[in-house]
Structure formats: C-alpha cells, structure tokens
Amino acid sequence: MQLLDGNKVAGIIKAEIAEEVMSIAAAGGKIPHLAAILVGNDGGSESYVANKVKDCEQVGFKSTLIRLESSVSESKLIEHISKLNNDPEIDGFIVQLPLPKHISEHKIIEAIDPGKDVDGFHPINIGRTVIGLPSYISATPFGILQLLSHYKIETAGKNCVVIGRSNIVGRPVSILLSQKGFDCTVTVCHSRTKNISSYTKNADIIIAALGQPEFLKANMVKEGSIIIDVGTTRVKSSSAKSGFKLTGDVAFDEVSKKCSFITPVPGGVGPMTRVGLLKNTLLAAKKVIYP
Amino acid sequence: MQLLDGNKVAGIIKAEIAEEVMSIAAAGGKIPHLAAILVGNDGGSESYVANKVKDCEQVGFKSTLIRLESSVSESKLIEHISKLNNDPEIDGFIVQLPLPKHISEHKIIEAIDPGKDVDGFHPINIGRTVIGLPSYISATPFGILQLLSHYKIETAGKNCVVIGRSNIVGRPVSILLSQKGFDCTVTVCHSRTKNISSYTKNADIIIAALGQPEFLKANMVKEGSIIIDVGTTRVKSSSAKSGFKLTGDVAFDEVSKKCSFITPVPGGVGPMTRVGLLKNTLLAAKKVIYP
C-alpha cells in the first residue's frame, strides 16, 4: 500500500507556482492577486480564509481580505462583488461559503464574473467543465485529479465509484473522471443508493465524499483498489490536544491493509484542495481560461 | 413487456401545449414564438428544422425560419443571434447544428441569450442543470424523463446504466437521473469502458445513446429491465420503400422479449425529443426559467 501524500504533492505544486510568480516579478509583470470576501465570523470560515491568505503569501501572490458583517444585505454584497469584477488589480476572488440565510448563495455566485470565479462555482464554469471547454474547475476535484496524475495512476477503462453527489465534489469529479482523457467508467452513489457495497466491491477507484466518518470499511472494497478520501469530519478524540480529530469517510486502518493507494486524512485531499485555488488564481492572472 | 409509446405521450403533451396556447390567445396574450437559424442546406438539418416548424404550427406557436448561406461568416451569424436576443417578439430560438467547419459551434452557442436558449446548449443552462437550478434542459434528456414519468416508472434507488457520454444526451441524462427527485444510481459507460456487459447486466434501467445499431443484445440485459433506446441510425433495408430504415442502439426483437418496458425506434424517444423543444419554448414565452 502506498500513501497518496497530499502534503508532499501540494508542496511540489506550490513550489512550481512560487517559481512562476518569481519569474513574473523578475520580468516586471503583474503579481497574481486573490481577493476573498468573508461575511460574518463563523469559526470554520475564518480558518479556511486565513489558510487561503497564508497560501497566497507562501507562493508570493498578493491577497486582499474583505470582511463584511453577517448583517450585510444581499445587494450590498453584490456591490462589493461588482467592484471586484471591475477592478483590474484583482485577478480572481472568492466569496467564502456558507453565507447567512438571508442571502441567496446562487445569486451571489452568479454575480461573480466567470473569468474571476477561481472557486469554479459559477454555472458557466460548471457548464463549460461538463462540455469540455476551458473552465475553472473547483478546488477539490482539481486537487484529486492532480493527485492521481502525480502518482501516475492509470484511469482509462477503470471502474470508478464516487460516493456523494454534492455540487462541489462528487458531481464534478464524477463528470471529469468520466470524460475523454481520464476515461473512467464512473458510478455515482448517494444516500438513495441501494446496497452500496455491490458497487464499491467492484471498483478500481473509490472516491468517498459523503461526509460520514469511517463509512467505507474493508469488506466494501476489493483487494488492490485505489481510495481517495474527501471526508473531513471533526470527531471527538481524547488523544488529541484539541479534543477533536479530523476523520475521513474511510476506515483507514482496515482499508489501508487491502488497497494499493490511499489518501490519509488529514494530509491527503485537503492540502490538494488548497493548492487548487492557487492554481486557478494563477490561471486567472495569466488569463488562460477566458483570454 | 410494455412499449413506451413516444408518439402517444408526445401527442398528449402536444395537446396540452396547444390547449395552453389557445387559452393564452383567448386572454389576448402573446403567442409563443420560436425562431430557428439554418445555415447551409444539409439534408438532415433541413428535415429536422422542417419538423420543428411543423410542430410549432401543430400546437399554435408562431415560428420563424432564418436561412443563411453555408458561406456566412461567424461574425455575421453572431449578428443574427444578437438580433434575436434583443427581439421581444422572439421567445426562444435555436441554431441548427452542425455548423460549417469555419464557424465555432461553442462560440455561437455562447452568443445565445441563456433565457432564449431553448435547446439548452448554453453552458449556463448546463451548469444550472448540474447544480439543480431552474434551466432549459436539452430536448432529448427532457423527453426521456417525461416518458419515464408518464409511465410512472419508479427511478429512486434503481441501478441505471447510460451508454454514451455525449454532451446532448448521455451526459445530461446521467446527471439528471442521479439527482434528487430521480435518485437513480447512475453509471456512465462509453467507448473506453471495459466489459460493458458487466454493467448492463445489473441495470434496472438502460439508456442506450451510443449511436451503434443493435449494440445492446438480450444477453447483456437482465430479466425485467427498462430499456430506453436513443439511437437512430439510418441502415440500409431492402424492405423499406426508401431503401433505409431507422435503427436503434438496441436489438429490439431479442431484447424486447426479456425487458419490462422498451422504447421502439422509431416512435420512442424521437417524438419525445421534438416535444421537448416545444415545452422549452412555452417555458421561455412564460419566462418561467429566467423570470
């Protein structure tokens, strides 16, 4: 069994990005600049955004954090978005989700200029991904694909089971892996799937993205399979200093004995997701997707 | 075995649409108006567009056919599209595909106002379909869903195999059937799938959309399955007056003995596809999707 080491691969990609930023700077070009809008002060969102800012610093990007009160109106938030859409200094930006209940997330996402939508959540980017046009691919699917490709995992003709049909992980990764170039035969399982084992037992590649700690057990996977664990649930732990540990959707101890490759949690998909946003920001700065 | 009679169901839906048009007219409202742009005079495209115009007449829609020389430039075609985008008389329109090689189909599709994109080919409509927002769903997937729903075929928890990953049939129908409301467990098979029988033999519902005449044989399906045949290939036939007959992707004679429901070709998905465009045009006229 080999670990798919997200920390290591993310480090390599970040170093490549940092190098590219240095050569842009050396040539007197514009330094990539990511902005993030954070509404309210939800603990999870605070730390996600803080990490994103830190990642930007590490690779030499500029970053701007815009903090808004949780009471901000939808129209006021859209005003901020319009300003970022029209600001040539900002290459790409994100609006950290979730948003307060009085604001429509869909409306907010559709207000973002697709060319600056480095989260890849705008329907136009999703639609372009589906039909195979250049697009910003959202960070987690992007990270998973990069990880598979780094470890030279053959995907063509493989039976791939994705567990979970969320708009930001399960659905897009299932579409991407089924497309030309990856060529997996992909099955999407979800909460209404009957006898999920009958699918996972035949899978060469399993992507677990349902958010249910240790859902995937050894008796559900076949010998030699490849396991990507997207789950990150905080579970109480007496051994952890914080009293919590991040737990994946895969029962790592037992499944890792049976599979050929597996991502750890933490240190697998997580760091790759963070790098996905950086990569999209670089693409935005270089105007690769929307020339 | 029961036939899924597309002609019959399409007839029912057309009658409903016609009735709605009559009540719109009676109330002095605006009659739905579909426009179609036909570039060149490819035989297939000519007859498709002629059928669409005929369908409009049958339900009481207005229709406008715009014919352009096959030598028309991309920018000139986009000018025509802009005019239709801005014409309040036109509720929805289509640009008949394929287009001559010197014109980018993607560019043309992205030039169409998403609110008038009754073919549902604009990336924004595809993206909105993927994330479950109101959208124009392209005609064939729409027709398939209507057919399943008319015959009250239970989809939740069913194992569904879609053969084919095209942007206009396989991909969207696989996404839709996998979403909440339909809740199938969907596998997308394609040209790179290994041992396709191992998937189809376990399927409760098979959607064959690969365009390979009589590909799906009886030994590839399980007893009692539901078969949707999207294929329509013209195959030479000595018994047909024209010398050709339309042949589906399913070996109908042998598969029909084994399954519980099956669509004939012709008379199954084809007429439902035609009705899909009418339904989208009505939605456009009523501004249901983009209020």
Coordinates of C-alpha atoms in Angstrom, one line a residue:
Chain A
M1 CA 0.0 0.0 0.0
Q2 CA 1.2 3.4 -0.9
L3 CA 0.1 6.7 0.7
L4 CA -1.1 9.4 -1.7
D5 CA 0.7 12.2 0.1
G6 CA -1.2 15.4 -0.5
N7 CA 1.1 17.4 1.6
K8 CA 4.1 16.4 -0.5
V9 CA 2.4 16.9 -3.8
A10 CA 0.8 20.2 -2.8
G11 CA 4.3 21.3 -1.7
I12 CA 5.8 20.5 -5.1
I13 CA 3.0 22.3 -6.9
K14 CA 3.3 25.3 -4.6
A15 CA 7.0 25.5 -5.3
E16 CA 6.3 25.5 -9.0
I17 CA 3.7 28.3 -8.6
A18 CA 6.2 30.3 -6.4
E19 CA 8.8 29.9 -9.1
E20 CA 6.5 31.1 -11.8
V21 CA 5.5 34.1 -9.6
M22 CA 9.2 35.0 -9.2
S23 CA 9.8 34.9 -12.9
I24 CA 6.7 37.1 -13.5
A25 CA 8.1 39.5 -10.9
A26 CA 11.5 39.4 -12.4
A27 CA 10.0 40.3 -15.8
G28 CA 8.2 43.2 -14.2
G29 CA 4.8 41.5 -14.7
K30 CA 1.7 41.8 -12.6
I31 CA 1.8 39.7 -9.4
P32 CA -1.3 37.4 -9.2
H33 CA -3.8 38.9 -6.7
L34 CA -6.6 36.9 -5.0
A35 CA -9.3 38.6 -3.0
A36 CA -11.7 36.8 -0.5
I37 CA -14.9 38.1 0.9
L38 CA -15.7 36.8 4.3
V39 CA -19.2 37.5 5.6
G40 CA -19.7 37.2 9.4
N41 CA -17.3 35.3 11.6
D42 CA -18.1 31.6 11.5
G43 CA -15.1 29.8 13.1
G44 CA -14.7 27.3 10.2
S45 CA -14.9 30.0 7.5
E46 CA -12.4 32.2 9.4
S47 CA -9.8 29.5 9.5
Y48 CA -10.4 28.5 5.8
V49 CA -10.0 32.0 4.7
A50 CA -6.9 32.5 6.9
N51 CA -5.4 29.5 5.3
K52 CA -6.1 30.8 1.9
V53 CA -4.4 34.1 2.7
K54 CA -1.4 32.2 4.1
D55 CA -1.2 30.0 1.0
C56 CA -1.1 33.2 -1.1
E57 CA 1.8 34.6 0.9
Q58 CA 3.7 31.4 0.6
V59 CA 3.7 31.4 -3.2
G60 CA 4.2 35.2 -3.5
F61 CA 0.6 36.1 -4.5
K62 CA -1.0 39.3 -3.3
S63 CA -4.2 38.8 -1.3
T64 CA -6.9 41.0 0.0
L65 CA -9.4 40.0 2.6
I66 CA -12.7 41.9 2.7
R67 CA -14.7 41.4 5.9
L68 CA -18.4 42.1 6.0
E69 CA -20.8 42.0 8.9
S70 CA -23.1 39.0 8.9
S71 CA -26.0 41.5 8.7
V72 CA -24.8 42.8 5.3
S73 CA -27.6 42.9 2.7
E74 CA -27.6 40.8 -0.4
S75 CA -27.5 43.9 -2.6
K76 CA -24.6 45.4 -0.6
L77 CA -22.7 42.2 -1.1
I78 CA -23.4 42.2 -4.8
E79 CA -22.0 45.8 -4.9
H80 CA -18.7 44.5 -3.4
I81 CA -18.7 41.8 -6.0
S82 CA -19.2 44.2 -8.8
K83 CA -16.3 46.3 -7.6
L84 CA -14.0 43.2 -7.6
N85 CA -15.4 42.2 -11.0
N86 CA -14.3 45.6 -12.4
D87 CA -11.0 46.0 -10.5
P88 CA -8.2 45.2 -12.9
E89 CA -5.8 44.7 -9.9
I90 CA -7.8 41.7 -8.7
D91 CA -7.3 38.6 -10.9
G92 CA -9.7 36.3 -9.1
F93 CA -11.8 36.2 -6.0
I94 CA -13.9 34.0 -3.8
V95 CA -16.9 34.6 -1.6
Q96 CA -16.4 32.2 1.4
L97 CA -19.5 29.9 1.8
P98 CA -21.7 29.4 3.6
L99 CA -23.5 32.8 3.7
P100 CA -26.0 34.0 6.2
K101 CA -29.5 32.6 5.5
H102 CA -30.9 36.0 4.2
I103 CA -28.5 35.9 1.3
S104 CA -29.0 33.6 -1.8
E105 CA -25.8 31.8 -2.4
H106 CA -26.8 31.1 -6.0
K107 CA -27.5 34.7 -6.7
I108 CA -24.1 35.7 -5.2
I109 CA -22.2 33.1 -7.2
E110 CA -23.9 34.2 -10.4
A111 CA -22.9 37.8 -9.7
I112 CA -19.2 36.9 -9.9
D113 CA -17.5 37.5 -13.3
P114 CA -16.9 33.9 -14.6
G115 CA -13.4 35.0 -15.6
K116 CA -12.6 35.8 -11.9
D117 CA -14.5 32.9 -10.4
V118 CA -11.5 31.0 -9.2
D119 CA -13.7 28.7 -7.0
G120 CA -15.3 27.4 -10.2
F121 CA -18.7 27.6 -8.7
H122 CA -20.4 29.8 -11.4
P123 CA -22.8 27.8 -13.5
I124 CA -21.0 28.9 -16.6
N125 CA -17.8 27.3 -15.3
I126 CA -19.6 24.2 -14.3
G127 CA -21.3 24.0 -17.7
R128 CA -18.0 24.6 -19.6
T129 CA -16.5 21.8 -17.5
V130 CA -19.3 19.5 -18.4
I131 CA -18.9 20.1 -22.2
G132 CA -15.2 20.0 -22.1
L133 CA -14.4 23.7 -22.6
P134 CA -11.7 25.6 -20.7
S135 CA -13.1 26.4 -17.3
Y136 CA -12.1 26.9 -13.7
I137 CA -12.5 23.5 -12.0
S138 CA -13.4 23.7 -8.4
A139 CA -10.6 23.2 -6.0
T140 CA -11.3 19.7 -4.6
P141 CA -12.0 17.9 -7.9
F142 CA -9.0 19.7 -9.3
G143 CA -6.8 18.5 -6.3
I144 CA -8.0 14.9 -6.7
L145 CA -7.1 14.9 -10.4
Q146 CA -3.7 16.4 -9.7
L147 CA -3.0 13.8 -7.0
L148 CA -4.0 10.9 -9.4
S149 CA -1.9 12.3 -12.1
H150 CA 1.2 12.9 -9.8
Y151 CA 1.2 9.3 -8.8
K152 CA 0.7 8.3 -12.5
I153 CA -2.5 6.3 -11.6
E154 CA -4.0 4.9 -14.8
T155 CA -7.6 5.8 -15.0
A156 CA -8.7 4.8 -18.5
G157 CA -11.2 2.0 -18.5
K158 CA -11.2 1.8 -14.7
N159 CA -14.3 1.2 -12.7
C160 CA -14.6 4.3 -10.5
V161 CA -17.3 4.7 -7.8
V162 CA -17.9 8.2 -6.4
I163 CA -19.8 8.2 -3.1
G164 CA -21.6 11.5 -2.8
R165 CA -23.3 13.8 -5.4
S166 CA -22.5 17.2 -4.0
N167 CA -22.2 20.2 -6.4
I168 CA -18.6 20.9 -5.3
V169 CA -17.1 17.4 -5.0
G170 CA -19.0 14.3 -6.0
R171 CA -20.8 15.6 -9.1
P172 CA -17.9 17.5 -10.8
V173 CA -15.3 14.8 -10.0
S174 CA -17.6 12.1 -11.4
I175 CA -18.0 14.1 -14.6
L176 CA -14.3 14.9 -15.0
L177 CA -13.2 11.3 -14.5
S178 CA -15.7 10.1 -17.0
Q179 CA -14.5 12.4 -19.7
K180 CA -12.1 11.8 -22.5
G181 CA -8.5 11.8 -21.2
F182 CA -9.5 10.2 -17.9
D183 CA -11.9 7.7 -19.4
C184 CA -13.1 6.0 -16.2
T185 CA -16.4 4.2 -16.1
V186 CA -18.0 6.2 -13.3
T187 CA -20.9 5.3 -11.0
V188 CA -22.2 8.0 -8.6
C189 CA -23.6 6.5 -5.4
H190 CA -25.6 8.5 -2.9
S191 CA -27.9 8.4 0.1
R192 CA -30.6 6.7 -2.0
T193 CA -28.3 4.0 -3.5
K194 CA -29.3 0.5 -2.5
N195 CA -26.6 -2.0 -1.5
I196 CA -23.7 0.4 -1.9
S197 CA -21.2 -2.4 -1.4
S198 CA -22.3 -4.1 -4.6
Y199 CA -20.8 -1.1 -6.4
T200 CA -17.8 -0.4 -4.3
K201 CA -16.7 -4.0 -4.2
N202 CA -16.2 -3.9 -8.0
A203 CA -14.5 -0.5 -8.0
D204 CA -10.8 0.0 -9.1
I205 CA -11.0 3.6 -7.7
I206 CA -13.3 4.8 -4.9
I207 CA -13.8 8.5 -4.1
A208 CA -15.5 8.8 -0.8
A209 CA -17.1 12.2 -0.5
L210 CA -20.2 11.8 1.6
G211 CA -19.1 13.3 4.9
Q212 CA -19.8 10.2 7.1
P213 CA -16.8 9.3 9.3
E214 CA -15.3 5.8 8.5
F215 CA -18.2 4.9 6.3
L216 CA -16.1 2.8 3.9
K217 CA -15.0 -0.4 5.5
A218 CA -12.5 -3.1 4.4
N219 CA -15.3 -5.5 3.5
M220 CA -16.7 -3.0 1.0
V221 CA -13.6 -2.7 -1.2
K222 CA -11.7 -5.1 -3.4
E223 CA -8.0 -6.0 -3.0
G224 CA -5.7 -3.5 -4.7
S225 CA -8.2 -0.7 -5.1
I226 CA -7.3 3.0 -5.0
I227 CA -9.0 5.0 -2.3
I228 CA -9.5 8.8 -2.3
D229 CA -10.9 10.1 1.0
V230 CA -12.5 13.5 0.8
G231 CA -14.2 13.4 4.1
T232 CA -13.1 15.7 6.9
T233 CA -15.4 15.5 9.9
R234 CA -14.3 16.8 13.3
V235 CA -14.8 13.8 15.7
K236 CA -14.2 13.9 19.4
S237 CA -10.9 12.4 20.4
S238 CA -9.5 12.0 23.9
S239 CA -6.0 11.6 22.5
A240 CA -5.9 14.9 20.5
K241 CA -4.8 18.1 22.3
S242 CA -7.8 20.0 20.9
G243 CA -10.2 17.2 21.9
F244 CA -11.1 16.7 18.3
K245 CA -9.5 14.9 15.3
L246 CA -10.3 15.2 11.6
T247 CA -11.8 11.9 10.4
G248 CA -12.3 10.8 6.8
D249 CA -15.1 8.8 5.2
V250 CA -12.8 5.8 5.1
A251 CA -12.0 3.4 7.9
F252 CA -8.3 4.0 7.2
D253 CA -6.8 1.3 9.5
E254 CA -8.6 -1.6 7.9
V255 CA -9.0 -0.3 4.3
S256 CA -5.3 0.7 4.0
K257 CA -4.4 -3.0 4.5
K258 CA -6.4 -4.0 1.5
C259 CA -5.8 -1.2 -1.1
S260 CA -2.9 -0.3 -3.3
F261 CA -3.1 3.5 -2.8
I262 CA -4.9 5.6 -0.2
T263 CA -5.1 9.2 0.9
P264 CA -4.6 9.9 4.6
V265 CA -6.9 12.3 6.5
P266 CA -5.5 14.8 7.2
G267 CA -2.8 15.3 4.6
G268 CA -4.4 13.8 1.6
V269 CA -7.1 15.7 -0.4
G270 CA -7.1 18.7 2.0
P271 CA -3.8 20.3 1.0
M272 CA -4.5 19.5 -2.7
T273 CA -7.8 21.4 -2.4
R274 CA -5.9 24.4 -1.1
V275 CA -3.5 24.2 -3.9
G276 CA -6.4 24.1 -6.4
L277 CA -7.4 27.6 -5.5
L278 CA -3.8 28.9 -6.1
K279 CA -3.6 27.2 -9.4
N280 CA -6.9 28.7 -10.5
T281 CA -5.7 32.2 -9.4
L282 CA -2.6 31.8 -11.4
L283 CA -4.7 30.8 -14.4
A284 CA -6.8 33.8 -13.8
A285 CA -3.8 36.1 -13.7
K286 CA -2.5 34.7 -16.9
K287 CA -6.0 34.9 -18.5
V288 CA -5.7 31.3 -19.7
I289 CA -9.3 30.2 -19.3
Y290 CA -11.0 33.4 -20.6
P291 CA -8.4 35.1 -22.8
Chain B
M1 CA -43.3 -6.3 -22.0
Q2 CA -44.9 -2.9 -22.5
L3 CA -43.9 -0.4 -25.2
L4 CA -43.0 3.1 -24.1
D5 CA -45.0 4.8 -26.8
G6 CA -43.3 8.1 -27.6
N7 CA -45.8 9.0 -30.3
K8 CA -48.7 8.6 -27.9
V9 CA -47.1 10.5 -25.0
A10 CA -45.8 13.3 -27.3
G11 CA -49.3 13.6 -28.7
I12 CA -50.8 14.0 -25.2
I13 CA -48.2 16.7 -24.3
K14 CA -48.7 18.5 -27.6
A15 CA -52.4 18.6 -27.0
E16 CA -51.8 20.1 -23.5
I17 CA -49.5 22.7 -25.0
A18 CA -52.0 23.5 -27.8
E19 CA -54.7 24.0 -25.2
E20 CA -52.5 26.3 -23.2
V21 CA -51.7 28.3 -26.3
M22 CA -55.4 28.6 -27.0
S23 CA -56.1 30.0 -23.6
I24 CA -53.2 32.4 -23.9
A25 CA -54.7 33.6 -27.2
A26 CA -58.2 33.8 -25.7
A27 CA -56.8 36.0 -23.0
G28 CA -55.2 38.3 -25.6
G29 CA -51.7 37.2 -24.5
K30 CA -48.6 36.9 -26.7
I31 CA -48.4 33.7 -28.7
P32 CA -45.1 31.8 -28.1
H33 CA -42.7 32.3 -31.0
L34 CA -39.8 30.1 -31.8
A35 CA -37.1 31.1 -34.3
A36 CA -34.6 28.7 -36.0
I37 CA -31.5 29.6 -37.8
L38 CA -30.5 27.1 -40.5
V39 CA -27.0 27.6 -42.1
G40 CA -26.5 25.9 -45.4
N41 CA -28.7 23.1 -46.7
D42 CA -27.6 19.8 -45.2
G43 CA -30.4 17.3 -45.9
G44 CA -30.6 16.1 -42.3
S45 CA -30.7 19.6 -40.9
E46 CA -33.3 20.7 -43.4
S47 CA -35.7 17.9 -42.4
Y48 CA -35.1 18.5 -38.6
V49 CA -35.8 22.1 -39.0
A50 CA -38.9 21.5 -41.2
N51 CA -40.2 19.1 -38.4
K52 CA -39.7 21.8 -35.8
V53 CA -41.6 24.3 -37.8
K54 CA -44.4 21.8 -38.4
D55 CA -44.5 21.0 -34.6
C56 CA -44.9 24.7 -33.9
E57 CA -47.8 25.0 -36.2
Q58 CA -49.5 22.0 -34.7
V59 CA -49.5 23.5 -31.2
G60 CA -50.3 27.0 -32.4
F61 CA -46.9 28.6 -31.9
K62 CA -45.5 31.2 -34.3
S63 CA -42.3 30.2 -35.9
T64 CA -39.7 32.0 -38.0
L65 CA -37.1 30.2 -40.1
I66 CA -33.9 32.2 -40.9
R67 CA -31.9 30.6 -43.7
L68 CA -28.3 31.6 -44.2
E69 CA -25.8 30.6 -46.8
S70 CA -23.2 28.0 -45.7
S71 CA -20.6 30.6 -46.5
V72 CA -21.9 33.0 -43.9
S73 CA -19.2 34.3 -41.6
E74 CA -19.1 33.6 -37.9
S75 CA -19.5 37.3 -37.1
K76 CA -22.5 37.7 -39.4
L77 CA -24.1 34.7 -37.8
I78 CA -23.5 36.3 -34.3
E79 CA -25.2 39.5 -35.6
H80 CA -28.3 37.4 -36.4
I81 CA -28.2 35.9 -33.0
S82 CA -27.9 39.3 -31.3
K83 CA -30.9 40.5 -33.2
L84 CA -32.9 37.5 -32.0
N85 CA -31.6 38.0 -28.4
N86 CA -32.9 41.6 -28.5
D87 CA -36.2 40.9 -30.3
P88 CA -39.0 40.9 -27.8
E89 CA -41.3 39.1 -30.3
I90 CA -39.0 36.0 -30.3
D91 CA -39.3 34.0 -27.1
G92 CA -36.7 31.4 -27.9
F93 CA -34.6 30.3 -30.7
I94 CA -32.2 27.6 -31.9
V95 CA -29.3 27.5 -34.2
Q96 CA -29.5 24.1 -36.0
L97 CA -26.3 22.1 -35.6
P98 CA -23.9 21.0 -37.1
L99 CA -22.5 24.3 -38.5
P100 CA -20.0 24.7 -41.3
K101 CA -16.4 24.0 -40.2
H102 CA -15.3 27.6 -40.3
I103 CA -17.7 28.5 -37.5
S104 CA -17.1 27.7 -33.9
E105 CA -20.2 26.0 -32.5
H106 CA -19.2 26.8 -28.9
K107 CA -18.8 30.5 -29.7
I108 CA -22.2 30.5 -31.4
I109 CA -23.9 28.7 -28.5
E110 CA -22.4 31.1 -26.0
A111 CA -23.7 34.1 -28.0
I112 CA -27.3 33.0 -27.4
D113 CA -29.1 34.7 -24.6
P114 CA -29.4 31.9 -22.0
G115 CA -33.0 33.0 -21.4
K116 CA -33.8 32.2 -25.1
D117 CA -31.6 29.1 -25.4
V118 CA -34.5 26.6 -25.8
D119 CA -32.1 23.9 -27.0
G120 CA -30.5 24.1 -23.5
F121 CA -27.0 24.0 -25.0
H122 CA -25.6 27.2 -23.4
P123 CA -23.0 26.4 -20.7
I124 CA -25.0 28.4 -18.2
N125 CA -28.1 26.2 -18.8
I126 CA -25.9 23.1 -18.5
G127 CA -24.3 24.4 -15.3
R128 CA -27.6 25.3 -13.8
T129 CA -28.9 21.9 -14.6
V130 CA -25.9 20.3 -12.9
I131 CA -26.4 22.3 -9.7
G132 CA -30.2 21.9 -9.7
L133 CA -31.2 25.5 -10.6
P134 CA -34.0 26.2 -13.0
S135 CA -32.7 25.7 -16.5
Y136 CA -33.6 24.7 -20.1
I137 CA -32.9 21.0 -20.2
S138 CA -32.0 19.9 -23.7
A139 CA -34.7 18.2 -25.6
T140 CA -33.7 14.5 -25.6
P141 CA -32.9 14.2 -21.9
F142 CA -36.1 16.1 -21.2
G143 CA -38.1 13.8 -23.5
I144 CA -36.6 10.7 -21.8
L145 CA -37.6 12.0 -18.3
Q146 CA -41.1 12.8 -19.5
L147 CA -41.5 9.3 -20.9
L148 CA -40.4 7.7 -17.7
S149 CA -42.7 9.9 -15.7
H150 CA -45.7 9.3 -17.9
Y151 CA -45.4 5.6 -17.4
K152 CA -44.9 6.1 -13.7
I153 CA -41.6 4.2 -13.8
E154 CA -40.0 4.3 -10.3
T155 CA -36.4 5.5 -10.5
A156 CA -35.3 6.0 -6.9
G157 CA -32.6 3.6 -5.8
K158 CA -32.6 2.0 -9.3
N159 CA -29.4 0.9 -10.9
C160 CA -29.2 2.9 -14.2
V161 CA -26.6 2.5 -16.9
V162 CA -26.2 5.2 -19.5
I163 CA -24.3 4.1 -22.6
G164 CA -22.7 7.1 -24.2
R165 CA -21.3 10.3 -22.8
S166 CA -22.3 12.9 -25.4
N167 CA -22.9 16.5 -24.3
I168 CA -26.5 16.5 -25.6
V169 CA -27.8 13.1 -24.4
G170 CA -25.6 10.7 -22.3
R171 CA -24.0 13.3 -20.0
P172 CA -27.1 15.4 -19.2
V173 CA -29.5 12.4 -18.7
S174 CA -27.0 10.7 -16.5
I175 CA -26.7 13.8 -14.3
L176 CA -30.5 14.4 -14.1
L177 CA -31.3 10.8 -13.2
S178 CA -28.7 10.9 -10.5
Q179 CA -30.2 14.0 -8.9
K180 CA -32.6 14.3 -6.0
G181 CA -36.1 13.5 -7.2
F182 CA -35.0 10.8 -9.6
D183 CA -32.4 9.3 -7.3
C184 CA -31.0 6.6 -9.6
T185 CA -27.6 5.2 -9.0
V186 CA -26.1 6.0 -12.4
T187 CA -23.2 4.6 -14.2
V188 CA -21.9 6.2 -17.5
C189 CA -20.4 3.7 -19.9
H190 CA -18.6 4.7 -23.1
S191 CA -16.2 3.6 -25.7
R192 CA -13.4 3.1 -23.2
T193 CA -15.5 1.0 -20.8
K194 CA -14.2 -2.5 -20.3
N195 CA -16.7 -5.4 -20.3
I196 CA -19.8 -3.2 -20.7
S197 CA -22.0 -6.3 -20.1
S198 CA -20.8 -6.5 -16.5
Y199 CA -22.6 -3.1 -16.0
T200 CA -25.7 -3.5 -18.2
K201 CA -26.5 -7.0 -16.8
N202 CA -27.0 -5.5 -13.4
A203 CA -29.0 -2.5 -14.6
D204 CA -32.7 -1.9 -13.8
I205 CA -32.8 0.9 -16.4
I206 CA -30.5 1.1 -19.5
I207 CA -30.3 4.2 -21.7
A208 CA -28.6 3.4 -24.9
A209 CA -27.2 6.5 -26.6
L210 CA -24.1 5.5 -28.4
G211 CA -25.3 5.5 -32.0
Q212 CA -24.3 1.9 -32.8
P213 CA -27.2 0.0 -34.4
E214 CA -28.4 -3.0 -32.3
F215 CA -25.4 -2.8 -30.0
L216 CA -27.4 -3.9 -26.9
K217 CA -28.3 -7.6 -27.1
A218 CA -30.5 -9.8 -25.0
N219 CA -27.6 -11.5 -23.3
M220 CA -26.4 -8.0 -22.0
V221 CA -29.6 -7.2 -20.1
K222 CA -31.4 -8.7 -17.1
E223 CA -34.9 -10.0 -17.0
G224 CA -37.4 -7.2 -16.4
S225 CA -35.2 -4.3 -17.1
I226 CA -36.4 -1.0 -18.6
I227 CA -34.8 -0.1 -21.9
I228 CA -34.6 3.4 -23.4
D229 CA -33.2 3.5 -26.9
V230 CA -31.9 6.8 -28.1
G231 CA -30.2 5.5 -31.2
T232 CA -31.4 6.5 -34.7
T233 CA -29.1 5.3 -37.3
R234 CA -30.2 5.0 -41.0
V235 CA -29.4 1.5 -42.0
K236 CA -29.9 0.0 -45.5
S237 CA -33.1 -2.0 -45.7
S238 CA -34.5 -3.9 -48.8
S239 CA -38.0 -4.0 -47.3
A240 CA -38.3 -0.2 -46.8
K241 CA -39.6 1.9 -49.6
S242 CA -36.8 4.5 -49.1
G243 CA -34.2 1.7 -49.0
F244 CA -33.3 2.7 -45.4
K245 CA -34.8 2.2 -42.0
L246 CA -34.1 3.9 -38.7
T247 CA -32.4 1.5 -36.4
G248 CA -31.9 2.0 -32.7
D249 CA -28.9 1.0 -30.5
V250 CA -30.9 -1.9 -29.1
A251 CA -31.5 -5.3 -30.8
F252 CA -35.2 -4.8 -30.3
D253 CA -36.5 -8.2 -31.3
E254 CA -34.5 -10.1 -28.8
V255 CA -34.3 -7.5 -26.0
S256 CA -38.0 -6.8 -26.0
K257 CA -38.7 -10.4 -25.0
K258 CA -36.7 -10.0 -21.9
C259 CA -37.4 -6.5 -20.6
S260 CA -40.4 -5.0 -18.8
F261 CA -40.5 -1.7 -20.8
I262 CA -38.8 -0.6 -24.0
T263 CA -39.0 2.3 -26.4
P264 CA -39.4 1.4 -30.1
V265 CA -37.3 3.1 -32.9
P266 CA -38.9 5.0 -34.5
G267 CA -41.7 6.2 -32.2
G268 CA -40.0 6.1 -28.9
V269 CA -37.5 8.8 -27.8
G270 CA -37.6 10.7 -31.2
P271 CA -41.1 12.2 -30.9
M272 CA -40.4 13.0 -27.2
T273 CA -37.3 15.0 -28.2
R274 CA -39.4 17.0 -30.6
V275 CA -41.9 17.8 -27.9
G276 CA -39.0 18.8 -25.6
L277 CA -38.3 21.8 -27.7
L278 CA -41.9 22.9 -27.7
K279 CA -42.1 22.6 -23.9
N280 CA -38.9 24.8 -23.6
T281 CA -40.4 27.3 -26.0
L282 CA -43.5 27.5 -23.9
L283 CA -41.4 28.0 -20.7
A284 CA -39.5 30.7 -22.5
A285 CA -42.7 32.5 -23.5
K286 CA -43.9 32.3 -19.9
K287 CA -40.5 33.4 -18.6
V288 CA -40.5 30.5 -16.1
I289 CA -36.8 29.8 -16.1
Y290 CA -35.4 33.3 -16.2
P291 CA -38.1 35.5 -14.7

